[in-house]
Amino acid sequence: MKMRLIHWTLLLLAVASLSHCKRGSFKENQPPVTQLFLNEINRVGENRLNSTVFLSWFGSDPDGYVVGYEFSLDFETWTYTTRTDSVFRFSITAGNDTDDINFWIRAVDNLGARDPNPAFLKIPLRNTPPVATIDRGAAPADTVRIAATFRWRATDADGDHTITKVQIKANDGDWVDVPRNSNLFTIVLRKPYQTGVHEADIYIDNARVPHVQAFDKIRYNDTNRVYIRAFDIANSVSLVDTSEVFVMVPASSDFLVIGGQPSNIWDIYRPIIELVSTGYDYLDLIRNQGKYRPKFWNPTFRHVIAQYSRLFIFTDPTNYQNPVTGQSASLLVFMAPAIADFNNIGGKSLVTTTLTANADITAFSIAYPIDGLVISGGQARLTADSTIFSVQGTPQQYPAMKPQFVLTGLVPIVRSPDSEPFYRAQLTKLQGWQGDNLVGVRRRNGQGQVQQVFFGVNLHHFAMDGNHLQTLLHQILNNDFNW
């Protein structure tokens, strides 16, 4: 009886308790709590942080779980993230050398509740000056003819976007603004050439027209240096970087000889060139292991040859590696884009080379008047008692010429559709070799004037056959190209 009374008492108490509860009520969601791993950063003066800062945080939720975070720099605009750390690159107010960044972050829970009291951190920043450098590995040699190209870079630890201005100058001249998004500039000497201090044009990257400003104090036929510096939004200026000393040599003639073979080959051509021309400049592309080859064929080489009206190029199929691009190719391939431009401005060129059956002439068609090579099994030779002979003009203009010794492994050429046959060879065909015997072609311009001559044999092999090579070079360089 006593136990039953206790049970009834407990039941009545439970009912009374329930009668005081509101039907359908539930406990409200509790918002999450956010913490930064750093509560404050006590740095002043030079110890302030640069604009790149690593921050980390975490959040907890008493009745659920955290799904993400929102951060803000003004307590108005919030950015959502699921990360618990990040590297921030803050922008320093333009014109300020130091700045304080306010950073808030708040957790968001699974029901969308946000921490009503976001974690806060004041971040003391200082501006880092930019850095501007000239690429020494891509710099021109100690002596350049007409054009010198420099590659440069400007960076800033606060973000490259904070760089507002890059300037270059030559010697003790005025500073010149250059576009921040470029990385090359080329100095090009101006005509008429003279010795002393003068202006020189600046070309940005591969531009076809000069920059609006020029270098005002380039020393022609003398030593020069160029300088570079950069500014950022705080108006901080980088240390000035300086190039090595280099000499700029102007053209002395409208005729340029380009050598791509050893000096003993030039020794054969030189006396003939001196007899058939009143003046010339010589550019040796293999001297000192190619020290004076352009590192930037475009634009450097293009600007160089544009200052001349006639070119004589002698070379061979040897491949060379460009130290800047890593590309490996023959000199004629490297030259091809610039020669194509040279053709477009009316330049005249005579090229003599030897081609091999496996030579890559893919790039030739844009610049030279040949369309392919004659490939065959066996071998084609030119014996010492055979000649190469012209199919144009008269023998007095274009004489037949004998080699000083047997030339083996000849690879005749296929002319381009806009060119004409010029010289053929009396070939000796061995072991089933067959094919055309064309070894020289020429291309005329729209007015019918001879603009390009291309030989697929090295003409220096024919220099010992009387004065015939001298006659041929005189006719081409002085008569055919005299327009």
Short mmCIF file of C-alpha atoms in Angstrom, two decimals:
data_model
loop_
_atom_site.label_atom_id
_atom_site.label_comp_id
_atom_site.label_asym_id
_atom_site.label_seq_id
_atom_site.Cartn_x
_atom_site.Cartn_y
_atom_site.Cartn_z
CA MET A 1 0.00 0.00 0.00
CA LYS A 2 2.79 2.38 0.91
CA MET A 3 4.65 1.64 -2.39
CA ARG A 4 1.55 2.31 -4.48
CA LEU A 5 1.16 5.68 -2.76
CA ILE A 6 4.74 6.61 -3.72
CA HIS A 7 4.13 5.71 -7.38
CA TRP A 8 1.00 7.84 -7.52
CA THR A 9 2.82 10.75 -5.94
CA LEU A 10 5.63 10.61 -8.55
CA LEU A 11 3.14 10.39 -11.38
CA LEU A 12 1.22 13.43 -10.14
CA LEU A 13 4.48 15.41 -9.86
CA ALA A 14 5.40 14.50 -13.45
CA VAL A 15 2.02 15.58 -14.77
CA ALA A 16 2.27 18.84 -12.85
CA SER A 17 5.70 19.47 -14.33
CA LEU A 18 4.48 18.87 -17.88
CA SER A 19 1.51 21.13 -17.34
CA HIS A 20 3.91 24.07 -16.85
CA CYS A 21 5.75 23.48 -20.28
CA LYS A 22 4.63 25.17 -23.50
CA ARG A 23 3.61 22.80 -26.24
CA GLY A 24 6.14 22.63 -29.19
CA SER A 25 8.98 24.63 -27.55
CA PHE A 26 12.71 23.80 -28.24
CA LYS A 27 16.12 25.03 -27.22
CA GLU A 28 17.52 27.79 -29.58
CA ASN A 29 20.69 27.16 -31.67
CA GLN A 30 23.81 28.52 -30.06
CA PRO A 31 26.19 30.50 -32.36
CA PRO A 32 29.77 29.28 -32.90
CA VAL A 33 32.85 30.84 -31.36
CA THR A 34 35.94 31.92 -33.37
CA GLN A 35 39.56 32.34 -32.37
CA LEU A 36 42.70 33.45 -34.16
CA PHE A 37 45.93 31.74 -33.26
CA LEU A 38 47.40 35.24 -32.83
CA ASN A 39 45.62 37.71 -30.61
CA GLU A 40 47.91 40.62 -31.38
CA ILE A 41 51.03 41.55 -33.33
CA ASN A 42 53.29 43.95 -31.47
CA ARG A 43 55.68 45.16 -34.16
CA VAL A 44 56.79 48.71 -34.87
CA GLY A 45 59.15 50.50 -37.24
CA GLU A 46 61.36 48.24 -39.35
CA ASN A 47 59.95 45.20 -37.55
CA ARG A 48 56.53 45.64 -39.11
CA LEU A 49 55.39 42.87 -41.45
CA ASN A 50 55.49 43.12 -45.19
CA SER A 51 52.22 42.85 -47.07
CA THR A 52 52.28 39.04 -47.31
CA VAL A 53 51.00 37.57 -44.02
CA PHE A 54 50.11 34.02 -42.94
CA LEU A 55 47.07 33.76 -40.64
CA SER A 56 45.31 30.77 -39.09
CA TRP A 57 42.13 30.39 -37.03
CA PHE A 58 39.68 27.84 -35.66
CA GLY A 59 36.08 27.71 -34.50
CA SER A 60 33.88 25.63 -32.20
CA ASP A 61 30.14 25.21 -31.82
CA PRO A 62 28.44 24.11 -28.55
CA ASP A 63 25.42 22.44 -30.17
CA GLY A 64 26.49 21.62 -33.72
CA TYR A 65 29.53 21.97 -35.90
CA VAL A 66 31.42 24.64 -37.85
CA VAL A 67 31.05 24.44 -41.66
CA GLY A 68 33.10 27.49 -42.67
CA TYR A 69 34.32 30.98 -41.94
CA GLU A 70 33.89 34.54 -43.16
CA PHE A 71 36.57 37.19 -43.01
CA SER A 72 36.41 40.93 -43.54
CA LEU A 73 38.74 43.92 -43.65
CA ASP A 74 36.02 46.51 -42.98
CA PHE A 75 33.35 44.65 -40.96
CA GLU A 76 30.94 45.18 -43.84
CA THR A 77 32.04 43.00 -46.74
CA TRP A 78 32.58 39.36 -45.81
CA THR A 79 34.29 36.61 -47.79
CA TYR A 80 33.44 32.95 -47.19
CA THR A 81 36.05 30.18 -46.92
CA THR A 82 36.26 26.64 -45.59
CA ARG A 83 39.97 26.97 -44.88
CA THR A 84 41.42 27.37 -41.42
CA ASP A 85 44.53 29.22 -42.64
CA SER A 86 45.67 31.23 -45.60
CA VAL A 87 48.40 33.54 -46.93
CA PHE A 88 47.05 37.06 -47.43
CA ARG A 89 48.64 39.70 -49.61
CA PHE A 90 47.33 42.99 -48.32
CA SER A 91 47.45 46.28 -50.21
CA ILE A 92 49.11 49.19 -48.51
CA THR A 93 47.32 52.49 -49.00
CA ALA A 94 48.86 54.33 -51.96
CA GLY A 95 51.42 56.88 -50.82
CA ASN A 96 51.88 55.28 -47.40
CA ASP A 97 55.09 53.68 -46.23
CA THR A 98 53.28 51.91 -43.34
CA ASP A 99 49.71 50.82 -42.79
CA ASP A 100 47.52 48.98 -40.26
CA ILE A 101 45.12 46.36 -41.55
CA ASN A 102 42.01 45.43 -39.55
CA PHE A 103 41.15 41.75 -39.90
CA TRP A 104 37.97 40.07 -38.59
CA ILE A 105 37.00 36.45 -38.95
CA ARG A 106 33.86 34.63 -37.79
CA ALA A 107 32.80 30.99 -37.82
CA VAL A 108 29.58 29.78 -39.45
CA ASP A 109 27.83 26.70 -38.07
CA ASN A 110 25.74 24.00 -39.71
CA LEU A 111 22.53 26.00 -39.24
CA GLY A 112 23.98 29.19 -40.71
CA ALA A 113 24.57 30.96 -37.42
CA ARG A 114 27.55 33.30 -37.34
CA ASP A 115 29.77 34.22 -34.45
CA PRO A 116 28.32 37.57 -33.25
CA ASN A 117 31.71 38.53 -31.83
CA PRO A 118 34.23 37.83 -34.61
CA ALA A 119 37.87 37.37 -33.73
CA PHE A 120 39.89 40.51 -34.51
CA LEU A 121 43.54 41.24 -35.29
CA LYS A 122 45.29 44.49 -36.18
CA ILE A 123 48.14 43.77 -38.59
CA PRO A 124 50.99 46.35 -38.71
CA LEU A 125 52.49 46.49 -42.21
CA ARG A 126 55.35 48.30 -43.82
CA ASN A 127 55.99 48.78 -47.50
CA THR A 128 58.80 46.79 -49.13
CA PRO A 129 60.63 48.61 -51.95
CA PRO A 130 60.51 46.91 -55.35
CA VAL A 131 63.48 45.23 -57.03
CA ALA A 132 64.50 45.89 -60.65
CA THR A 133 67.23 43.84 -62.32
CA ILE A 134 68.91 43.47 -65.69
CA ASP A 135 69.31 39.83 -66.75
CA ARG A 136 73.08 39.34 -66.94
CA GLY A 137 72.73 35.97 -68.68
CA ALA A 138 70.82 37.53 -71.56
CA ALA A 139 72.83 40.75 -71.81
CA PRO A 140 74.62 41.71 -75.03
CA ALA A 141 78.33 41.23 -75.55
CA ASP A 142 80.93 43.85 -74.69
CA THR A 143 80.76 45.18 -78.24
CA VAL A 144 77.60 45.40 -80.35
CA ARG A 145 76.88 46.72 -83.80
CA ILE A 146 73.95 49.13 -84.09
CA ALA A 147 71.55 47.40 -81.65
CA ALA A 148 71.71 46.09 -78.07
CA THR A 149 68.84 44.23 -76.41
CA PHE A 150 68.39 43.91 -72.64
CA ARG A 151 66.01 41.68 -70.72
CA TRP A 152 64.86 42.99 -67.34
CA ARG A 153 62.49 42.17 -64.51
CA ALA A 154 60.81 44.17 -61.76
CA THR A 155 59.28 42.48 -58.71
CA ASP A 156 57.84 43.52 -55.37
CA ALA A 157 57.36 41.45 -52.20
CA ASP A 158 54.12 43.34 -51.65
CA GLY A 159 52.88 42.10 -55.02
CA ASP A 160 54.03 43.01 -58.50
CA HIS A 161 50.75 44.86 -58.99
CA THR A 162 52.03 47.49 -56.53
CA ILE A 163 54.77 48.54 -58.98
CA THR A 164 53.66 51.81 -60.54
CA LYS A 165 56.60 52.74 -62.72
CA VAL A 166 59.79 51.34 -64.27
CA GLN A 167 62.49 53.62 -65.62
CA ILE A 168 65.68 53.11 -67.63
CA LYS A 169 68.47 55.44 -68.63
CA ALA A 170 71.78 55.38 -70.46
CA ASN A 171 74.94 56.78 -68.91
CA ASP A 172 74.21 60.16 -67.29
CA GLY A 173 71.13 60.79 -69.41
CA ASP A 174 67.53 61.33 -68.40
CA TRP A 175 65.33 58.57 -67.01
CA VAL A 176 62.83 57.08 -69.46
CA ASP A 177 59.55 55.43 -68.42
CA VAL A 178 58.92 51.99 -69.93
CA PRO A 179 55.77 49.82 -69.75
CA ARG A 180 55.60 47.68 -66.61
CA ASN A 181 54.29 44.67 -68.53
CA SER A 182 57.28 44.53 -70.91
CA ASN A 183 60.57 42.73 -70.30
CA LEU A 184 62.83 43.71 -73.22
CA PHE A 185 64.17 46.96 -74.54
CA THR A 186 66.49 47.44 -77.50
CA ILE A 187 68.77 50.41 -78.09
CA VAL A 188 69.13 51.21 -81.79
CA LEU A 189 71.62 53.79 -83.05
CA ARG A 190 70.28 56.49 -85.33
CA LYS A 191 71.48 57.59 -88.74
CA PRO A 192 73.46 59.58 -89.73
CA TYR A 193 76.15 57.84 -87.75
CA GLN A 194 78.85 59.82 -86.05
CA THR A 195 81.18 59.60 -83.10
CA GLY A 196 80.22 61.25 -79.84
CA VAL A 197 77.17 61.46 -77.59
CA HIS A 198 73.84 61.37 -79.41
CA GLU A 199 70.27 60.16 -79.15
CA ALA A 200 69.35 56.53 -79.80
CA ASP A 201 65.94 54.97 -80.28
CA ILE A 202 64.41 52.57 -77.77
CA TYR A 203 62.21 49.70 -78.92
CA ILE A 204 60.05 47.91 -76.35
CA ASP A 205 59.84 44.11 -76.68
CA ASN A 206 59.34 43.36 -80.40
CA ALA A 207 57.74 46.67 -81.30
CA ARG A 208 58.10 47.86 -84.89
CA VAL A 209 58.03 51.55 -83.97
CA PRO A 210 60.32 53.28 -81.46
CA HIS A 211 59.25 54.20 -77.95
CA VAL A 212 57.89 57.72 -77.47
CA GLN A 213 61.03 58.64 -75.56
CA ALA A 214 64.62 58.07 -76.65
CA PHE A 215 67.92 57.71 -74.84
CA ASP A 216 69.49 61.13 -74.96
CA LYS A 217 73.11 60.26 -74.14
CA ILE A 218 74.32 57.16 -75.99
CA ARG A 219 78.01 57.21 -76.83
CA TYR A 220 78.61 56.14 -80.42
CA ASN A 221 81.84 54.16 -80.87
CA ASP A 222 82.41 54.34 -77.14
CA THR A 223 81.52 52.65 -73.85
CA ASN A 224 78.03 52.75 -72.39
CA ARG A 225 76.04 51.52 -69.42
CA VAL A 226 72.30 51.29 -68.90
CA TYR A 227 70.47 51.56 -65.59
CA ILE A 228 67.05 50.47 -64.35
CA ARG A 229 64.87 51.27 -61.33
CA ALA A 230 61.26 50.72 -60.23
CA PHE A 231 58.73 52.61 -58.07
CA ASP A 232 55.77 51.26 -56.08
CA ILE A 233 52.51 52.70 -54.80
CA ALA A 234 54.23 54.02 -51.67
CA ASN A 235 56.59 55.89 -54.01
CA SER A 236 59.46 53.75 -52.74
CA VAL A 237 62.20 53.32 -55.31
CA SER A 238 64.30 50.23 -55.86
CA LEU A 239 68.05 50.15 -55.82
CA VAL A 240 69.40 51.02 -59.26
CA ASP A 241 70.70 48.04 -61.21
CA THR A 242 73.46 48.58 -63.74
CA SER A 243 74.50 46.74 -66.88
CA GLU A 244 78.02 45.77 -67.75
CA VAL A 245 79.96 48.19 -69.94
CA PHE A 246 79.35 47.75 -73.67
CA VAL A 247 80.53 49.56 -76.80
CA MET A 248 78.01 50.49 -79.49
CA VAL A 249 79.42 50.53 -83.01
CA PRO A 250 77.46 52.27 -85.80
CA ALA A 251 77.36 51.15 -89.41
CA SER A 252 80.01 52.58 -91.71
CA SER A 253 78.50 51.38 -94.98
CA ASP A 254 75.22 50.21 -96.53
CA PHE A 255 76.81 46.78 -97.13
CA LEU A 256 77.07 44.15 -94.40
CA VAL A 257 79.01 40.87 -94.64
CA ILE A 258 77.82 38.20 -92.20
CA GLY A 259 80.24 35.37 -91.47
CA GLY A 260 79.08 32.02 -90.17
CA GLN A 261 82.23 30.02 -90.91
CA PRO A 262 85.79 29.95 -89.49
CA SER A 263 88.21 32.80 -90.04
CA ASN A 264 90.13 30.92 -92.72
CA ILE A 265 87.00 31.00 -94.91
CA TRP A 266 86.66 34.73 -94.35
CA ASP A 267 90.30 35.05 -95.35
CA ILE A 268 89.28 33.73 -98.78
CA TYR A 269 86.34 36.10 -99.19
CA ARG A 270 87.89 39.20 -97.68
CA PRO A 271 90.27 40.21 -100.53
CA ILE A 272 87.49 39.64 -103.07
CA ILE A 273 84.98 41.69 -101.07
CA GLU A 274 87.53 44.48 -100.73
CA LEU A 275 87.97 44.51 -104.51
CA VAL A 276 84.28 44.57 -105.39
CA SER A 277 83.06 47.04 -102.76
CA THR A 278 84.00 50.53 -101.70
CA GLY A 279 83.27 49.73 -98.06
CA TYR A 280 81.60 47.15 -95.87
CA ASP A 281 80.96 46.13 -92.27
CA TYR A 282 81.70 42.62 -91.05
CA LEU A 283 79.67 40.70 -88.46
CA ASP A 284 81.36 37.47 -87.30
CA LEU A 285 78.77 35.16 -85.75
CA ILE A 286 81.08 32.37 -84.61
CA ARG A 287 84.08 34.27 -83.25
CA ASN A 288 84.92 33.49 -79.60
CA GLN A 289 82.46 30.58 -79.49
CA GLY A 290 79.64 32.78 -80.74
CA LYS A 291 80.13 35.52 -78.17
CA TYR A 292 78.88 38.12 -80.63
CA ARG A 293 75.84 36.21 -81.87
CA PRO A 294 72.58 37.92 -80.95
CA LYS A 295 70.89 36.37 -77.93
CA PHE A 296 67.63 37.79 -79.25
CA TRP A 297 67.54 37.28 -83.00
CA ASN A 298 64.26 39.09 -82.90
CA PRO A 299 64.48 41.97 -82.23
CA THR A 300 68.29 42.50 -82.17
CA PHE A 301 69.32 41.00 -85.50
CA ARG A 302 66.27 42.47 -87.22
CA HIS A 303 67.29 45.96 -86.13
CA VAL A 304 70.91 45.40 -87.17
CA ILE A 305 70.29 44.33 -90.76
CA ALA A 306 67.54 46.91 -91.23
CA GLN A 307 70.30 49.56 -91.26
CA TYR A 308 71.81 48.09 -94.44
CA SER A 309 70.61 47.77 -98.02
CA ARG A 310 72.79 44.78 -99.07
CA LEU A 311 73.88 41.60 -97.29
CA PHE A 312 76.42 38.92 -98.17
CA ILE A 313 76.00 35.86 -95.94
CA PHE A 314 78.32 32.86 -95.97
CA THR A 315 77.61 29.99 -93.61
CA ASP A 316 77.17 26.22 -93.28
CA PRO A 317 74.57 23.84 -91.78
CA THR A 318 76.17 23.66 -88.31
CA ASN A 319 73.62 23.92 -85.49
CA TYR A 320 74.17 26.30 -82.58
CA GLN A 321 72.26 26.59 -79.31
CA ASN A 322 70.80 29.88 -78.24
CA PRO A 323 71.82 30.36 -74.57
CA VAL A 324 68.64 32.28 -73.76
CA THR A 325 65.94 30.19 -75.45
CA GLY A 326 67.73 26.84 -75.56
CA GLN A 327 66.75 26.48 -79.24
CA SER A 328 69.25 24.65 -81.44
CA ALA A 329 69.31 25.52 -85.14
CA SER A 330 71.52 26.62 -88.01
CA LEU A 331 72.37 30.29 -88.39
CA LEU A 332 70.17 30.58 -91.47
CA VAL A 333 67.21 29.31 -89.46
CA PHE A 334 67.89 31.81 -86.67
CA MET A 335 68.20 34.58 -89.25
CA ALA A 336 65.09 33.66 -91.24
CA PRO A 337 62.42 35.86 -89.55
CA ALA A 338 64.68 38.91 -89.70
CA ILE A 339 65.61 38.19 -93.34
CA ALA A 340 61.90 37.97 -94.16
CA ASP A 341 61.43 41.46 -92.68
CA PHE A 342 64.52 42.65 -94.54
CA ASN A 343 62.98 41.43 -97.80
CA ASN A 344 59.76 43.32 -97.04
CA ILE A 345 61.59 46.63 -96.72
CA GLY A 346 63.44 46.08 -100.01
CA GLY A 347 66.69 44.66 -98.66
CA LYS A 348 68.95 42.72 -101.03
CA SER A 349 70.83 39.59 -100.01
CA LEU A 350 73.29 37.05 -101.38
CA VAL A 351 73.53 33.79 -99.42
CA THR A 352 76.01 30.98 -99.96
CA THR A 353 75.88 27.81 -97.89
CA THR A 354 76.13 24.02 -97.97
CA LEU A 355 73.02 22.01 -97.22
CA THR A 356 72.84 18.43 -96.00
CA ALA A 357 70.19 15.83 -96.77
CA ASN A 358 68.91 15.91 -93.19
CA ALA A 359 68.92 19.70 -92.85
CA ASP A 360 65.72 21.19 -91.42
CA ILE A 361 64.69 23.89 -93.87
CA THR A 362 61.13 24.28 -92.56
CA ALA A 363 61.84 27.90 -91.65
CA PHE A 364 63.55 28.68 -94.97
CA SER A 365 60.43 29.32 -97.01
CA ILE A 366 59.57 32.53 -95.13
CA ALA A 367 62.92 34.11 -95.97
CA TYR A 368 64.87 32.38 -98.73
CA PRO A 369 63.90 31.51 -102.33
CA ILE A 370 64.08 27.73 -101.90
CA ASP A 371 61.29 25.26 -101.30
CA GLY A 372 63.09 22.00 -100.63
CA LEU A 373 66.10 19.76 -101.16
CA VAL A 374 66.82 17.06 -103.75
CA ILE A 375 67.10 13.86 -101.73
CA SER A 376 68.24 10.60 -103.32
CA GLY A 377 70.07 7.42 -102.55
CA GLY A 378 73.66 7.29 -103.68
CA GLN A 379 75.81 10.38 -103.98
CA ALA A 380 76.22 13.45 -106.17
CA ARG A 381 79.68 14.92 -106.72
CA LEU A 382 81.25 17.85 -108.46
CA THR A 383 84.66 16.92 -109.76
CA ALA A 384 87.56 19.31 -110.14
CA ASP A 385 87.15 19.40 -113.93
CA SER A 386 83.38 20.11 -113.81
CA THR A 387 81.66 23.43 -113.25
CA ILE A 388 78.68 25.18 -111.85
CA PHE A 389 77.25 27.34 -114.64
CA SER A 390 74.66 30.06 -115.03
CA VAL A 391 71.40 29.64 -116.94
CA GLN A 392 70.81 33.41 -116.83
CA GLY A 393 72.63 36.28 -118.56
CA THR A 394 76.00 35.87 -120.23
CA PRO A 395 79.21 34.07 -119.20
CA GLN A 396 80.85 37.49 -118.93
CA GLN A 397 78.31 38.45 -116.25
CA TYR A 398 77.93 35.06 -114.56
CA PRO A 399 80.95 32.88 -115.35
CA ALA A 400 81.12 29.11 -115.01
CA MET A 401 83.38 28.11 -112.11
CA LYS A 402 85.36 25.00 -111.23
CA PRO A 403 85.96 23.86 -107.65
CA GLN A 404 89.51 23.61 -106.40
CA PHE A 405 88.90 19.98 -105.37
CA VAL A 406 86.18 17.32 -105.60
CA LEU A 407 83.02 18.30 -103.73
CA THR A 408 81.20 15.23 -102.42
CA GLY A 409 77.71 14.77 -101.02
CA LEU A 410 76.15 17.71 -102.87
CA VAL A 411 72.46 18.33 -102.15
CA PRO A 412 70.84 20.39 -104.91
CA ILE A 413 67.91 22.67 -104.09
CA VAL A 414 64.28 23.01 -105.13
CA ARG A 415 63.43 26.61 -105.97
CA SER A 416 60.46 28.44 -104.53
CA PRO A 417 57.59 29.18 -106.95
CA ASP A 418 58.45 32.91 -107.00
CA SER A 419 62.13 32.38 -107.87
CA GLU A 420 64.01 31.42 -111.03
CA PRO A 421 66.84 28.95 -111.77
CA PHE A 422 70.22 30.65 -111.69
CA TYR A 423 73.12 28.17 -111.48
CA ARG A 424 73.29 24.45 -112.21
CA ALA A 425 76.06 21.92 -111.60
CA GLN A 426 77.71 19.33 -113.84
CA LEU A 427 77.16 16.53 -111.36
CA THR A 428 78.74 13.12 -111.28
CA LYS A 429 76.03 10.74 -110.07
CA LEU A 430 77.14 7.67 -108.13
CA GLN A 431 75.37 4.60 -106.73
CA GLY A 432 72.02 5.38 -108.32
CA TRP A 433 71.76 9.01 -107.31
CA GLN A 434 69.16 10.86 -109.35
CA GLY A 435 67.54 14.26 -109.30
CA ASP A 436 67.83 17.85 -110.44
CA ASN A 437 71.16 19.70 -110.53
CA LEU A 438 69.96 23.17 -109.43
CA VAL A 439 72.45 24.79 -107.01
CA GLY A 440 71.64 28.49 -107.34
CA VAL A 441 68.37 30.44 -107.52
CA ARG A 442 67.38 34.06 -107.47
CA ARG A 443 64.22 35.99 -106.66
CA ARG A 444 63.05 39.25 -108.21
CA ASN A 445 60.86 41.90 -106.60
CA GLY A 446 57.60 43.22 -108.03
CA GLN A 447 59.47 45.55 -110.36
CA GLY A 448 61.54 42.72 -111.84
CA GLN A 449 64.74 43.66 -110.01
CA VAL A 450 66.97 40.94 -108.54
CA GLN A 451 66.49 41.04 -104.76
CA GLN A 452 67.76 37.69 -103.50
CA VAL A 453 70.38 35.21 -104.66
CA PHE A 454 70.80 31.86 -102.91
CA PHE A 455 73.55 29.31 -103.57
CA GLY A 456 73.36 25.77 -102.14
CA VAL A 457 77.13 25.44 -102.52
CA ASN A 458 79.86 27.33 -100.70
CA LEU A 459 81.28 29.80 -103.19
CA HIS A 460 84.68 29.92 -101.50
CA HIS A 461 85.37 26.48 -103.04
CA PHE A 462 85.48 28.23 -106.43
CA ALA A 463 87.73 31.14 -105.47
CA MET A 464 90.87 29.61 -107.03
CA ASP A 465 89.37 29.45 -110.54
CA GLY A 466 90.88 32.66 -111.86
CA ASN A 467 88.90 35.83 -111.22
CA HIS A 468 85.56 34.17 -111.87
CA LEU A 469 84.24 34.44 -108.30
CA GLN A 470 85.25 38.11 -108.19
CA THR A 471 83.37 38.69 -111.44
CA LEU A 472 80.28 36.93 -110.11
CA LEU A 473 80.21 38.81 -106.80
CA HIS A 474 80.79 42.13 -108.55
CA GLN A 475 77.89 41.46 -110.93
CA ILE A 476 75.47 40.50 -108.19
CA LEU A 477 76.44 43.01 -105.48
CA ASN A 478 77.10 46.03 -107.69
CA ASN A 479 75.00 45.52 -110.84
CA ASP A 480 72.08 43.25 -109.98
CA PHE A 481 71.59 44.93 -106.60
CA ASN A 482 72.13 48.45 -107.94
CA TRP A 483 68.57 49.74 -107.64
#
